[in-house]
PDB file of C-alpha atoms in Angstrom:
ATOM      1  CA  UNK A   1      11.307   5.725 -12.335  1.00  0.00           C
ATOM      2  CA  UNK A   2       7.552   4.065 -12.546  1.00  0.00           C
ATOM      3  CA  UNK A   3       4.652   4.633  -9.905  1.00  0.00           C
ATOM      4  CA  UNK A   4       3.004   1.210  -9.546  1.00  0.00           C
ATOM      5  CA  UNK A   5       0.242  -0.890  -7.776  1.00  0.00           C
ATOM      6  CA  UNK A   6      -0.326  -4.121  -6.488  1.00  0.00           C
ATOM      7  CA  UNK A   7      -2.876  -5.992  -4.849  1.00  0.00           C
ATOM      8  CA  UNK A   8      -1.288  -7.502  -1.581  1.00  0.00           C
ATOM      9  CA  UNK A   9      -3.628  -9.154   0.328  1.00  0.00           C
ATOM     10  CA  UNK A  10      -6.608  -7.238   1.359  1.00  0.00           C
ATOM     11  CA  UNK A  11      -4.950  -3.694   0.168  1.00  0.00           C
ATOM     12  CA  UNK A  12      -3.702  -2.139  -2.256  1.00  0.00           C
ATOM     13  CA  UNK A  13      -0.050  -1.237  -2.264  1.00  0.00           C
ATOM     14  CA  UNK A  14       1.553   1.597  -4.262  1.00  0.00           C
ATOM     15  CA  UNK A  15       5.317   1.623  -4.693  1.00  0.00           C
ATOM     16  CA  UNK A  16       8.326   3.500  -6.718  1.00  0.00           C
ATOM     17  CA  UNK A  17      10.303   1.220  -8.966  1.00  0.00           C
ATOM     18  CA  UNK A  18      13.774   2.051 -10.188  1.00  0.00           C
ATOM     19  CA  UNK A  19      14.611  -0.811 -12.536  1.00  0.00           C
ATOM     20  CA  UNK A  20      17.602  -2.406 -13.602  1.00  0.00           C
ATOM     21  CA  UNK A  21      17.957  -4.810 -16.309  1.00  0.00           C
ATOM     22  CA  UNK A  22      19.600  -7.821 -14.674  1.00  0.00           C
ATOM     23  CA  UNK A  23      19.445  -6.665 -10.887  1.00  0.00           C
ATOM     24  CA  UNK A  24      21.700  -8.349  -8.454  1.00  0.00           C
ATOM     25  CA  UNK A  25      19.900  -7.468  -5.792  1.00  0.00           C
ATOM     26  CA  UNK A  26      16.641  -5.548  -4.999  1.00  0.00           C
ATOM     27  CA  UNK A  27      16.955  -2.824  -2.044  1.00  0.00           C
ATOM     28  CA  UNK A  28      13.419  -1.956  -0.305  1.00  0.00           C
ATOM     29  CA  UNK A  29      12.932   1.390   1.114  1.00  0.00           C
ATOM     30  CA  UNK A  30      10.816   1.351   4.260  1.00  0.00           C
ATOM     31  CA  UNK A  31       9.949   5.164   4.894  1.00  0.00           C
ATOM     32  CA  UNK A  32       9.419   6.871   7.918  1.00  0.00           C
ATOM     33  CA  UNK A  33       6.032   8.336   9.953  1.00  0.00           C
ATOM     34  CA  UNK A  34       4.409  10.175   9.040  1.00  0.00           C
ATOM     35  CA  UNK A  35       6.050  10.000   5.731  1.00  0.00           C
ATOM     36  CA  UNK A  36       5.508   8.391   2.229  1.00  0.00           C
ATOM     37  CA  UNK A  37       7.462   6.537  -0.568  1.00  0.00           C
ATOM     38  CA  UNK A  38       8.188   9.900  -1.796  1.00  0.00           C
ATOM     39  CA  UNK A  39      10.611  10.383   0.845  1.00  0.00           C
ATOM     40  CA  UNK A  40      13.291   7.971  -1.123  1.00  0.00           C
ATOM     41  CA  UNK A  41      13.330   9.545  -4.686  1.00  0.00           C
ATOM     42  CA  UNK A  42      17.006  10.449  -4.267  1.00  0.00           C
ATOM     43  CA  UNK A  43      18.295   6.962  -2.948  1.00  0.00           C
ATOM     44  CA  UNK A  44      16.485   5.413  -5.696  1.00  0.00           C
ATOM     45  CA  UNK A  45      17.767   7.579  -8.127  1.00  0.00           C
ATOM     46  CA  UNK A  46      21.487   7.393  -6.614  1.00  0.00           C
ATOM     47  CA  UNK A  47      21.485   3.482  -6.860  1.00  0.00           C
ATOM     48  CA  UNK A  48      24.045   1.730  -8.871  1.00  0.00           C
ATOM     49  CA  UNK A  49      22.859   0.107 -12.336  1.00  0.00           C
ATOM     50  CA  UNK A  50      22.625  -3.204 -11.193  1.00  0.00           C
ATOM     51  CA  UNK A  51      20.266  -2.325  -8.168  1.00  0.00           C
ATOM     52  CA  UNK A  52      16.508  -2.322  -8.622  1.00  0.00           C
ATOM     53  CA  UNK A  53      14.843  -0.513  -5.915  1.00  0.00           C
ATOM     54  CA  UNK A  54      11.261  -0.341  -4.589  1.00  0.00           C
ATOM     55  CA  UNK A  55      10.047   2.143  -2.311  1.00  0.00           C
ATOM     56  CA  UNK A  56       6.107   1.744  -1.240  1.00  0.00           C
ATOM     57  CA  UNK A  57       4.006   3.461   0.973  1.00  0.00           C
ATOM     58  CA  UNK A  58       3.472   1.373   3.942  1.00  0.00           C
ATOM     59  CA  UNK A  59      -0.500   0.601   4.517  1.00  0.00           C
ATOM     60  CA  UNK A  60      -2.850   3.694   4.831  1.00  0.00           C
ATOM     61  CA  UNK A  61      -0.126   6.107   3.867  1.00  0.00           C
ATOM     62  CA  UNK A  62       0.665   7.810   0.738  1.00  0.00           C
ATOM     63  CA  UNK A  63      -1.514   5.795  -1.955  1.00  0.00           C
ATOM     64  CA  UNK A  64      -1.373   2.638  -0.126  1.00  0.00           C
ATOM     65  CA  UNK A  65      -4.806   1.514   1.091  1.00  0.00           C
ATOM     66  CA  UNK A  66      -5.846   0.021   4.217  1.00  0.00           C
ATOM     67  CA  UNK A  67      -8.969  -2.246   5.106  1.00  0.00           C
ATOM     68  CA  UNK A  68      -9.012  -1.455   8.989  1.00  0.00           C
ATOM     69  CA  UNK A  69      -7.196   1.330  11.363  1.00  0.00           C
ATOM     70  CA  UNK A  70      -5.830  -1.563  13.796  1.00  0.00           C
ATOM     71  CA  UNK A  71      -2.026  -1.070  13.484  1.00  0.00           C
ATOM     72  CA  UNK A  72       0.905  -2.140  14.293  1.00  0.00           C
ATOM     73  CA  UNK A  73       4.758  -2.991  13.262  1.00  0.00           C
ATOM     74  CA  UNK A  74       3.512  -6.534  13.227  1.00  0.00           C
ATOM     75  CA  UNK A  75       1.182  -6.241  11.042  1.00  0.00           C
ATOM     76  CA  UNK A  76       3.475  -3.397   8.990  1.00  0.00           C
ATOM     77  CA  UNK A  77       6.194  -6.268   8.768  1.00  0.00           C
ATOM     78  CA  UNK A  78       3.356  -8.890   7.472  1.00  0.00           C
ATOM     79  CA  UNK A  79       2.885  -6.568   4.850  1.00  0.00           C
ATOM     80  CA  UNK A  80       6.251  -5.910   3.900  1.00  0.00           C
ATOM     81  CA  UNK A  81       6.713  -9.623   3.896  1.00  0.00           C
ATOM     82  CA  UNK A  82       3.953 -10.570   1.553  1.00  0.00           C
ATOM     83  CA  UNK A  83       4.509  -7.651  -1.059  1.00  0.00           C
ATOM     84  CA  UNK A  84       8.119  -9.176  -1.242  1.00  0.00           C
ATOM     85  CA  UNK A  85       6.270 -12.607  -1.748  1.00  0.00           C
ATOM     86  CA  UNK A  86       3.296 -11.117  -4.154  1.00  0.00           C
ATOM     87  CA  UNK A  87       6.835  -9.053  -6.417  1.00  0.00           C
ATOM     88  CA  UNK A  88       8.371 -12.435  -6.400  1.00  0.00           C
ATOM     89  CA  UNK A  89      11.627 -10.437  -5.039  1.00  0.00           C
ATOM     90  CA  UNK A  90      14.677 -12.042  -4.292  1.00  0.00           C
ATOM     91  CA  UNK A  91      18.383 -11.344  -2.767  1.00  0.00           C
ATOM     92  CA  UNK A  92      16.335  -8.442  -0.967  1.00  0.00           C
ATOM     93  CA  UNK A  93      18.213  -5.905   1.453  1.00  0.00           C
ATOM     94  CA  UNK A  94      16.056  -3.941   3.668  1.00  0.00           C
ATOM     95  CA  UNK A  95      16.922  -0.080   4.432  1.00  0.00           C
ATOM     96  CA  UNK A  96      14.603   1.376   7.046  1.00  0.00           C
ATOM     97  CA  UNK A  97      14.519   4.896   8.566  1.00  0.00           C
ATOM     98  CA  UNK A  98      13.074   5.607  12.073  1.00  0.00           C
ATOM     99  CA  UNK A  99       9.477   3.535  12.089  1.00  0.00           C
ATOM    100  CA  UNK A 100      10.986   1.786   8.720  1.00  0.00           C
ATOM    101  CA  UNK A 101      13.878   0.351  11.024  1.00  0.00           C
ATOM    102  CA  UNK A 102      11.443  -0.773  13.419  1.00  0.00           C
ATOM    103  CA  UNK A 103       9.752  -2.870  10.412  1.00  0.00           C
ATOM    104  CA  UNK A 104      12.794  -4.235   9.053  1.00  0.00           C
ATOM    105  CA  UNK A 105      13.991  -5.622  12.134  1.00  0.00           C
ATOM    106  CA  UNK A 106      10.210  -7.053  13.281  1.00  0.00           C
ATOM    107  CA  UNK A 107      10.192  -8.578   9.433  1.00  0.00           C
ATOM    108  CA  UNK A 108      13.660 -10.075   9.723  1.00  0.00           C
ATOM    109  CA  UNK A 109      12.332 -11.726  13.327  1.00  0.00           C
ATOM    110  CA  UNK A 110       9.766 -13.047  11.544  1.00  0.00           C
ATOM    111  CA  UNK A 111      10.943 -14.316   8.057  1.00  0.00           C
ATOM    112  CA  UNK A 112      14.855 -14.083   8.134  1.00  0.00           C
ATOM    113  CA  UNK A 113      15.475 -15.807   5.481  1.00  0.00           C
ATOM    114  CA  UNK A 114      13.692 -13.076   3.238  1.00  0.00           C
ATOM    115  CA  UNK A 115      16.487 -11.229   3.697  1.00  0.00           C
ATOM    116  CA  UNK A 116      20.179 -11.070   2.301  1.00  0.00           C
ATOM    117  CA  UNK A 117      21.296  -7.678   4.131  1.00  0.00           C
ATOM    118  CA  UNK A 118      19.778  -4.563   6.339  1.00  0.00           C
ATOM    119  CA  UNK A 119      20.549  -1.160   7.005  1.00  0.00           C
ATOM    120  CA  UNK A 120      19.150   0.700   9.498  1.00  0.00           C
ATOM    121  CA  UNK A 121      19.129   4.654  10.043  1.00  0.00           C
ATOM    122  CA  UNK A 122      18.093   6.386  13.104  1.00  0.00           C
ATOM    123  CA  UNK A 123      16.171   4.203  14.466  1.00  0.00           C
ATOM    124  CA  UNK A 124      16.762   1.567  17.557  1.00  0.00           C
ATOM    125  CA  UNK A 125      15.097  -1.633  18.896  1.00  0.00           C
ATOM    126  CA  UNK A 126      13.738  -0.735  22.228  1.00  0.00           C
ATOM    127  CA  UNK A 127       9.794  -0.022  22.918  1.00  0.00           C
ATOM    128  CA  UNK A 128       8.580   3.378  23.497  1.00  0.00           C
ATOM    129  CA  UNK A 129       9.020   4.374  27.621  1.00  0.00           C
ATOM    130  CA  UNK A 130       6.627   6.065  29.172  1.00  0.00           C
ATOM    131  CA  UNK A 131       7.449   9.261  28.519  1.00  0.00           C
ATOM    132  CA  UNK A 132       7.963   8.380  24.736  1.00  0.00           C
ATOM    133  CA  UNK A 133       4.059   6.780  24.685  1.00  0.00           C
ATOM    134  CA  UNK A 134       2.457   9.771  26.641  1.00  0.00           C
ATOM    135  CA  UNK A 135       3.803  12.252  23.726  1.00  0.00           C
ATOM    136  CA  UNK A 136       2.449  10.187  21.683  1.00  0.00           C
ATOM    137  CA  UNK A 137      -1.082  10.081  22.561  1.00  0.00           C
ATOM    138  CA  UNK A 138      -0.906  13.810  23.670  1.00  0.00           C
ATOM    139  CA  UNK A 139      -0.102  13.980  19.586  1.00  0.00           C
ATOM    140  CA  UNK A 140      -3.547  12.081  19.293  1.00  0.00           C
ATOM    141  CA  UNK A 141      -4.892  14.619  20.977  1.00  0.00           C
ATOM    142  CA  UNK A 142      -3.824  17.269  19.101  1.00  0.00           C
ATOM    143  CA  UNK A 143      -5.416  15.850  15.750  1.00  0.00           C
ATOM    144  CA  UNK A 144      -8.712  14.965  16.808  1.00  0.00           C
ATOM    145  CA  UNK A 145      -8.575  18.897  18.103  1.00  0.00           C
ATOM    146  CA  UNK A 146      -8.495  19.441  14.809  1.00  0.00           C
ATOM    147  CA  UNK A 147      -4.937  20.891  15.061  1.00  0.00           C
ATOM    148  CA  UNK A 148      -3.553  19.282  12.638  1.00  0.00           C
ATOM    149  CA  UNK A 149      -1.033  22.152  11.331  1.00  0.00           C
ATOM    150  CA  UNK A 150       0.326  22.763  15.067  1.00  0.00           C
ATOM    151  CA  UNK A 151       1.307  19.193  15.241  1.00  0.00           C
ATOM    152  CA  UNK A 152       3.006  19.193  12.164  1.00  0.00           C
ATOM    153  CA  UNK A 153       5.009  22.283  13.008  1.00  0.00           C
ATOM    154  CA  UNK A 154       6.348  20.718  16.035  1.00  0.00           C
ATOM    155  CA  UNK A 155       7.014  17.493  14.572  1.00  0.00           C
ATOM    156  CA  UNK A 156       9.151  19.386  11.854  1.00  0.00           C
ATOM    157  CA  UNK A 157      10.862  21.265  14.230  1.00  0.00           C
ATOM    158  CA  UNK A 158      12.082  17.970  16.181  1.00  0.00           C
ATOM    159  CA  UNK A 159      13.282  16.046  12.417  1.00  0.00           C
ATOM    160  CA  UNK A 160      15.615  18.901  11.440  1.00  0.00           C
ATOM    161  CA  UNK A 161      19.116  20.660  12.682  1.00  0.00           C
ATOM    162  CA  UNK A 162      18.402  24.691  12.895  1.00  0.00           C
ATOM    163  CA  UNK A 163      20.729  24.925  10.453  1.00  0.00           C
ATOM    164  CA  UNK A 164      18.693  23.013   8.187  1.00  0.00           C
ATOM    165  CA  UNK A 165      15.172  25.100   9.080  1.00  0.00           C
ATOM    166  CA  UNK A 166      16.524  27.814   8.184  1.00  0.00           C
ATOM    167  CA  UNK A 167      18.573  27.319   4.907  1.00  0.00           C
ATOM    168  CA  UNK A 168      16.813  24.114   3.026  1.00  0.00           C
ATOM    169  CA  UNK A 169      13.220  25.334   3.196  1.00  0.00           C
ATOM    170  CA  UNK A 170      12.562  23.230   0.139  1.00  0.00           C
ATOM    171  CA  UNK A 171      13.266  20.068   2.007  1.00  0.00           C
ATOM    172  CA  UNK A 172      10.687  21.589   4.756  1.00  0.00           C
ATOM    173  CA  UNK A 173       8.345  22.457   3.084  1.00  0.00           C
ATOM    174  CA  UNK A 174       8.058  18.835   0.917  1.00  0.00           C
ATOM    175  CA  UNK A 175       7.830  17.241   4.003  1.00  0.00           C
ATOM    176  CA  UNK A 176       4.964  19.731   5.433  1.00  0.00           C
ATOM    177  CA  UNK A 177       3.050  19.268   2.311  1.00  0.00           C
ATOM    178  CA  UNK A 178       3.451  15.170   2.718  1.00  0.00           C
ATOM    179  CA  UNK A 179       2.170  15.499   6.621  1.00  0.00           C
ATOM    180  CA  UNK A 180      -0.506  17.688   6.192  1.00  0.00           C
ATOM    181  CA  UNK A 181      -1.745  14.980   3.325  1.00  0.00           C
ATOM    182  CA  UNK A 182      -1.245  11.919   5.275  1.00  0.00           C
ATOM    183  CA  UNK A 183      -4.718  10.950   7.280  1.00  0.00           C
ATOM    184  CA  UNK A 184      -6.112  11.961  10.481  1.00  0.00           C
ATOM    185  CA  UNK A 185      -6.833   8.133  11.038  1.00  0.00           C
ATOM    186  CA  UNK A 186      -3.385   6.711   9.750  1.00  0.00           C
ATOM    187  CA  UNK A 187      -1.399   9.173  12.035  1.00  0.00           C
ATOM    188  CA  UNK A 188      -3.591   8.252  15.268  1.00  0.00           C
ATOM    189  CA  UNK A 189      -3.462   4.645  14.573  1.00  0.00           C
ATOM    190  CA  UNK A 190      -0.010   4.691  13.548  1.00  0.00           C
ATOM    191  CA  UNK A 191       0.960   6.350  17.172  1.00  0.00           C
ATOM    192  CA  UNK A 192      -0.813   3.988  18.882  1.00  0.00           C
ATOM    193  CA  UNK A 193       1.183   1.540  17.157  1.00  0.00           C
ATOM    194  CA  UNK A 194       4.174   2.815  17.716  1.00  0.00           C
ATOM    195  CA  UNK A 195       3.904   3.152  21.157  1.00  0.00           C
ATOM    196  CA  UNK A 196       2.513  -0.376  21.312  1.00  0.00           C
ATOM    197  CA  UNK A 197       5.481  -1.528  19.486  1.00  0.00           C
ATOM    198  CA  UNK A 198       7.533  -4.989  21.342  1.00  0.00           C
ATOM    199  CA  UNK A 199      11.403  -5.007  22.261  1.00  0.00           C
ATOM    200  CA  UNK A 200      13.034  -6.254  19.556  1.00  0.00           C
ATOM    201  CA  UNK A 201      16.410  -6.303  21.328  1.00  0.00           C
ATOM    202  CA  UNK A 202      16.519 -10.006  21.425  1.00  0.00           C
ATOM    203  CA  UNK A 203      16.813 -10.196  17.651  1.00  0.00           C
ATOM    204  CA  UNK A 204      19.994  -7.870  17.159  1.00  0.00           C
ATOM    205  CA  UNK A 205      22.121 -11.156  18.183  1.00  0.00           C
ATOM    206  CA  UNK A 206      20.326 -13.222  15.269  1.00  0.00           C
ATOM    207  CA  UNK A 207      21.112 -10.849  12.303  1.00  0.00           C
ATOM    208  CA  UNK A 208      23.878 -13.312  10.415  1.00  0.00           C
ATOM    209  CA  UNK A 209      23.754 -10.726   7.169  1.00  0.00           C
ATOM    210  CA  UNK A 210      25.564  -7.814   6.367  1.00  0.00           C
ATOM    211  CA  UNK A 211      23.997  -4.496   8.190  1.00  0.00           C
ATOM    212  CA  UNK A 212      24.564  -1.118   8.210  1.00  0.00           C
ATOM    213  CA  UNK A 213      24.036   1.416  10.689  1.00  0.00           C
ATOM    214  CA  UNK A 214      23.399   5.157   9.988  1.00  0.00           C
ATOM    215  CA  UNK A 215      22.528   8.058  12.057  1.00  0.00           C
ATOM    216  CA  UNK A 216      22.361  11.807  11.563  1.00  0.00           C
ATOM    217  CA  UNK A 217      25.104  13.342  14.230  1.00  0.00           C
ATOM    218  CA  UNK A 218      22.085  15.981  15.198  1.00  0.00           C
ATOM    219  CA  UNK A 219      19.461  13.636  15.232  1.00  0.00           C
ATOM    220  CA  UNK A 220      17.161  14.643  18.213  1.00  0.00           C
ATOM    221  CA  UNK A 221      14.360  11.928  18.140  1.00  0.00           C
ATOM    222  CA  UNK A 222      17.079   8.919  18.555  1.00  0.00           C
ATOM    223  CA  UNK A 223      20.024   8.883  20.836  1.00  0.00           C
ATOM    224  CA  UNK A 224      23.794   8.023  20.178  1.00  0.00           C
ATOM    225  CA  UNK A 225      23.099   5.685  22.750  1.00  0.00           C
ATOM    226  CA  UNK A 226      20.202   4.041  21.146  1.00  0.00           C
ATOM    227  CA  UNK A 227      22.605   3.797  18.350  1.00  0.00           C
ATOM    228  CA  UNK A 228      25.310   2.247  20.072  1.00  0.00           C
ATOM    229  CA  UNK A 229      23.153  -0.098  21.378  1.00  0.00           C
ATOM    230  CA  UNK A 230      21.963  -1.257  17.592  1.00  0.00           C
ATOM    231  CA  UNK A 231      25.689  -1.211  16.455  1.00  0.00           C
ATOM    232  CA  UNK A 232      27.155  -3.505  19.206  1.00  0.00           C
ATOM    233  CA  UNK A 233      24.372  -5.650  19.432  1.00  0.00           C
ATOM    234  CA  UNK A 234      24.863  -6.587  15.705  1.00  0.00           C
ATOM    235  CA  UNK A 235      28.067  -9.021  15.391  1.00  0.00           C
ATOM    236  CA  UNK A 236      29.056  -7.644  11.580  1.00  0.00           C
ATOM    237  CA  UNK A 237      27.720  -3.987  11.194  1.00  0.00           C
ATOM    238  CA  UNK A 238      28.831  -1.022  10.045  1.00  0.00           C
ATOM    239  CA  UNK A 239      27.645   2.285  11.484  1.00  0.00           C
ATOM    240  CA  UNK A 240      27.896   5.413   9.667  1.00  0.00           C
ATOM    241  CA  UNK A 241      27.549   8.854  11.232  1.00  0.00           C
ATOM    242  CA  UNK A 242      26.019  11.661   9.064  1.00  0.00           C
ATOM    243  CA  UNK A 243      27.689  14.762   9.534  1.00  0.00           C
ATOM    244  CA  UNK A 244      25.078  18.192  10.338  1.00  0.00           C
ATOM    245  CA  UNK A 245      22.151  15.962   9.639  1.00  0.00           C
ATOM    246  CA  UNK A 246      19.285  15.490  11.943  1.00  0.00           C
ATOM    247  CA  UNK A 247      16.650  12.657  11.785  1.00  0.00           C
ATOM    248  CA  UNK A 248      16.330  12.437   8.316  1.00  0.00           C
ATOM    249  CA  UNK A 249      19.688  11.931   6.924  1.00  0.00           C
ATOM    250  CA  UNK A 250      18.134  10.902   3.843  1.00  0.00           C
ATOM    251  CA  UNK A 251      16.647  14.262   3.223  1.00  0.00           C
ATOM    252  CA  UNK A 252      18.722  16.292   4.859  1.00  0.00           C
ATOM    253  CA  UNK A 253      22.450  15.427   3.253  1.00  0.00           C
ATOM    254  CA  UNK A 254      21.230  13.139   0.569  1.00  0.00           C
ATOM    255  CA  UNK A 255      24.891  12.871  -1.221  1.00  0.00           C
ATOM    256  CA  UNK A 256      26.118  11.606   2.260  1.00  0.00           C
ATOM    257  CA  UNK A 257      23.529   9.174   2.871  1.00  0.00           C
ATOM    258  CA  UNK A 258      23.887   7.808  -0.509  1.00  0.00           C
ATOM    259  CA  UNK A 259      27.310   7.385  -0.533  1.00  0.00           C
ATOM    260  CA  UNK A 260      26.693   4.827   2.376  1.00  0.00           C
ATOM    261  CA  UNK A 261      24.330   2.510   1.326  1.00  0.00           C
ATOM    262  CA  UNK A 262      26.225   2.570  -1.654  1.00  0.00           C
ATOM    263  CA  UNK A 263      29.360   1.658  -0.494  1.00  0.00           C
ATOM    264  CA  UNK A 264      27.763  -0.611   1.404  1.00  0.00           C
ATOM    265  CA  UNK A 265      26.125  -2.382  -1.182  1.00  0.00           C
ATOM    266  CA  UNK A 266      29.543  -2.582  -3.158  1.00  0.00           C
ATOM    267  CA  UNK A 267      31.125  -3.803  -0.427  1.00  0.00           C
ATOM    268  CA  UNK A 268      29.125  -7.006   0.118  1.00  0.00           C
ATOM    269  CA  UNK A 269      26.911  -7.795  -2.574  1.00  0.00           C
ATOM    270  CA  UNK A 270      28.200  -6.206  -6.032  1.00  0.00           C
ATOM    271  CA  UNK A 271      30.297  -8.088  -8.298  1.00  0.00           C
TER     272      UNK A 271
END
């Protein structure tokens, strides 16, 4: 595994790369908020041998840079698009979790033809509701109150199963450790792009490439009915449920989670 950087436009991009030799295709790990590249050091290391895999931290997170604090999954997807451009990637398949779905599918909107495949884990289409944006900026709130660590605490509580608090404490603590390091300024502009985030409902019917849908069966931040709702709308996919996981399937049963994208990536695109 190598930590790199790029300059991608006006930033600096920092990403994991798991190489392979003569890849047949290149899978792209968009992680979730407020989360890092980190997040994906088991998928990469899980791939098959003829996989290469990139997993970068998406402007103003991890060691990713940012010239200005006016987000959004537009501009995320812009970036995403042009790092593919500036690695002179090709056959790409996009895997996105939570904010990372909502990239994917705003990139494959925009540039379809970037992309060979997708797979998307609990995450959905819709924009935020009301409720959904108020949370959000009461989260705002919270930072600039310099409560930080009570945020955090109550985010964690919401990505996790209890069985999952209480036994893998490892996997808890990692991701309090990456929170707690990610900006005051990236997590307030990030909500505020989140909750400013479009419908991309419209695009589910467009997706002409193999996807695959995943959700953890305890996931309490996305609904089986915002799932549902991906899985239909998408003529071809697959959807995967993730038994006693939570939001973070990824994380949370890793040997699942990796046995699905694998699979998946046998299925349609390994020789």
């Amino acid at each position: 595994m190598e930590t790199l950087n790029t300059r991608s436009g006006n930033i600096s991009i920092s990403y994991l790369l798991k190489p392979s030799a003569n890849p047949q295709i290149t899978v792209v790990f968009l992680h979730g908020f407020p989360f890092d590249k980190s997040t994906w050091l088991k998928q990469l290391d899980a791939l098959p041998e003829t996989v290469q895999g990139i997993a970068y931290d998406i402007r103003g997170f991890g060691d990713s840079s940012s010239d200005h604090f006016f987000f959004s999954i537009d501009l995320f997807a812009k970036d995403l698009i042009q790092l593919i451009a500036d690695l002179n990637l090709s056959n790409c398949i996009l895997c996105g979790i939570s904010m990372g779905g909502y990239i994917a599918l705003r990139a494959f909107e925009l540039s379809p033809e970037t992309f060979k495949g997708l797979i998307l884990s609990d995450t959905n289409c819709a924009a935020d509701s009301n409720e959904s944006k108020i949370k959000r900026f009461n989260s705002i709130e919270l930072i600039h109150a310099g409560k930080k660590a009570e945020f955090t605490e109550g985010f964690l509580t919401n990505l996790f199963p209890e069985n999952t608090l209480i036994n893998s404490t490892d996997t808890v603590e990692f991701l309090r450790i990456v929170i707690l390091k990610t900006q005051n300024e990236t997590i307030c502009a990030t909500q505020l792009a989140l909750a400013s985030r479009t419908d991309t409902s419209h695009v589910l019917a467009k997706i002409n490439v193999p996807a695959l849908i995943i959700r953890g069966e305890s996931d309490k931040l996305m609904s089986e009915e915002q799932t549902m709702h991906l899985h239909q709308g998408i003529s071809e996919s697959e959807l995967v449920i993730i038994p006693d996981s939570g939001h973070l399937p990824n994380l949370d049963k890793p040997d699942g989670f990796n046995l699905a994208i694998n699979s998946f990536l046998h299925k349609h695109f390994l020789s």
